[in-house]
PDB file of C-alpha atoms in Angstrom:
ATOM      1  CA  UNK T   1     111.608 120.208  75.272  1.00 81.00           C
ATOM      2  CA  UNK T   2     113.552 116.951  75.515  1.00 83.00           C
ATOM      3  CA  UNK T   3     115.601 116.053  78.563  1.00 86.00           C
ATOM      4  CA  UNK T   4     118.454 113.578  78.430  1.00 92.00           C
ATOM      5  CA  UNK T   5     118.895 111.332  81.434  1.00 93.00           C
ATOM      6  CA  UNK T   6     121.755 108.886  81.931  1.00 96.00           C
ATOM      7  CA  UNK T   7     121.189 106.086  84.427  1.00 97.00           C
ATOM      8  CA  UNK T   8     123.562 103.232  85.393  1.00 97.00           C
ATOM      9  CA  UNK T   9     120.855 100.610  84.827  1.00 98.00           C
ATOM     10  CA  UNK T  10     123.014  97.563  84.041  1.00 98.00           C
ATOM     11  CA  UNK T  11     125.428  98.323  86.877  1.00 98.00           C
ATOM     12  CA  UNK T  12     122.579  98.654  89.365  1.00 98.00           C
ATOM     13  CA  UNK T  13     120.941  95.447  88.097  1.00 98.00           C
ATOM     14  CA  UNK T  14     124.142  93.530  88.790  1.00 98.00           C
ATOM     15  CA  UNK T  15     124.774  95.173  92.161  1.00 98.00           C
ATOM     16  CA  UNK T  16     121.215  95.129  93.546  1.00 96.00           C
ATOM     17  CA  UNK T  17     119.728  92.031  91.928  1.00 97.00           C
ATOM     18  CA  UNK T  18     122.801  89.963  91.129  1.00 97.00           C
ATOM     19  CA  UNK T  19     122.210  89.706  87.378  1.00 96.00           C
ATOM     20  CA  UNK T  20     122.202  92.148  84.496  1.00 95.00           C
ATOM     21  CA  UNK T  21     119.176  90.374  83.001  1.00 95.00           C
ATOM     22  CA  UNK T  22     116.977  92.575  85.223  1.00 97.00           C
ATOM     23  CA  UNK T  23     118.249  95.732  83.508  1.00 98.00           C
ATOM     24  CA  UNK T  24     115.342  95.749  81.065  1.00 97.00           C
ATOM     25  CA  UNK T  25     112.784  95.776  83.880  1.00 98.00           C
ATOM     26  CA  UNK T  26     114.680  98.515  85.719  1.00 98.00           C
ATOM     27  CA  UNK T  27     114.687 100.486  82.450  1.00 98.00           C
ATOM     28  CA  UNK T  28     110.926 100.051  82.075  1.00 97.00           C
ATOM     29  CA  UNK T  29     110.381 101.380  85.581  1.00 98.00           C
ATOM     30  CA  UNK T  30     112.684 104.315  84.936  1.00 97.00           C
ATOM     31  CA  UNK T  31     111.069 105.199  81.597  1.00 96.00           C
ATOM     32  CA  UNK T  32     107.564 105.090  83.023  1.00 97.00           C
ATOM     33  CA  UNK T  33     108.733 106.960  86.110  1.00 97.00           C
ATOM     34  CA  UNK T  34     110.204 109.711  83.939  1.00 95.00           C
ATOM     35  CA  UNK T  35     107.398 109.953  81.416  1.00 95.00           C
ATOM     36  CA  UNK T  36     104.232 108.816  83.170  1.00 95.00           C
ATOM     37  CA  UNK T  37     103.091 107.142  79.944  1.00 95.00           C
ATOM     38  CA  UNK T  38     101.201 104.452  81.864  1.00 97.00           C
ATOM     39  CA  UNK T  39     100.363 103.983  85.515  1.00 97.00           C
ATOM     40  CA  UNK T  40     102.779 102.218  87.802  1.00 96.00           C
ATOM     41  CA  UNK T  41     100.077  99.678  88.668  1.00 97.00           C
ATOM     42  CA  UNK T  42      99.435  98.884  84.992  1.00 97.00           C
ATOM     43  CA  UNK T  43     103.136  98.421  84.292  1.00 97.00           C
ATOM     44  CA  UNK T  44     103.609  96.188  87.319  1.00 97.00           C
ATOM     45  CA  UNK T  45     100.616  94.036  86.361  1.00 97.00           C
ATOM     46  CA  UNK T  46     101.852  93.675  82.775  1.00 97.00           C
ATOM     47  CA  UNK T  47     105.401  92.798  83.811  1.00 97.00           C
ATOM     48  CA  UNK T  48     104.409  90.328  86.511  1.00 96.00           C
ATOM     49  CA  UNK T  49     101.993  88.637  84.116  1.00 97.00           C
ATOM     50  CA  UNK T  50     104.862  87.888  81.719  1.00 97.00           C
ATOM     51  CA  UNK T  51     107.889  87.042  83.839  1.00 96.00           C
ATOM     52  CA  UNK T  52     108.871  83.437  84.631  1.00 95.00           C
ATOM     53  CA  UNK T  53     107.171  81.949  87.665  1.00 96.00           C
ATOM     54  CA  UNK T  54     109.344  82.348  90.729  1.00 96.00           C
ATOM     55  CA  UNK T  55     110.947  85.615  89.561  1.00 96.00           C
ATOM     56  CA  UNK T  56     108.074  87.915  90.502  1.00 97.00           C
ATOM     57  CA  UNK T  57     109.733  89.347  93.631  1.00 97.00           C
ATOM     58  CA  UNK T  58     112.992  90.212  91.874  1.00 97.00           C
ATOM     59  CA  UNK T  59     111.122  91.757  88.942  1.00 98.00           C
ATOM     60  CA  UNK T  60     108.953  93.796  91.313  1.00 98.00           C
ATOM     61  CA  UNK T  61     112.130  95.006  93.033  1.00 98.00           C
ATOM     62  CA  UNK T  62     113.620  95.846  89.610  1.00 98.00           C
ATOM     63  CA  UNK T  63     110.588  98.015  88.837  1.00 98.00           C
ATOM     64  CA  UNK T  64     110.905  99.719  92.222  1.00 98.00           C
ATOM     65  CA  UNK T  65     114.571 100.430  91.546  1.00 98.00           C
ATOM     66  CA  UNK T  66     113.717 101.908  88.146  1.00 98.00           C
ATOM     67  CA  UNK T  67     111.051 104.175  89.600  1.00 98.00           C
ATOM     68  CA  UNK T  68     113.444 105.308  92.321  1.00 98.00           C
ATOM     69  CA  UNK T  69     116.167 106.021  89.764  1.00 98.00           C
ATOM     70  CA  UNK T  70     113.699 108.148  87.792  1.00 97.00           C
ATOM     71  CA  UNK T  71     112.670 110.024  90.925  1.00 96.00           C
ATOM     72  CA  UNK T  72     116.312 110.729  91.775  1.00 95.00           C
ATOM     73  CA  UNK T  73     117.226 111.786  88.209  1.00 93.00           C
TER      74      UNK T  73
END
């Protein structure tokens, strides 16, 4: 059975991280948090391996926000 979840990802990216460009990373965290398709550790390693140097902390926070949004959904 499918479940529809609506999350204010772009709004939260702007408010919490200052830029909407982090919305995609928040969305990844939320999707994995909702579905459990991969482990949180695997997702974090993959994301941090691909983000621009110097943005690791903000991207890690974006993942945390996404996972929290999924938990609260």
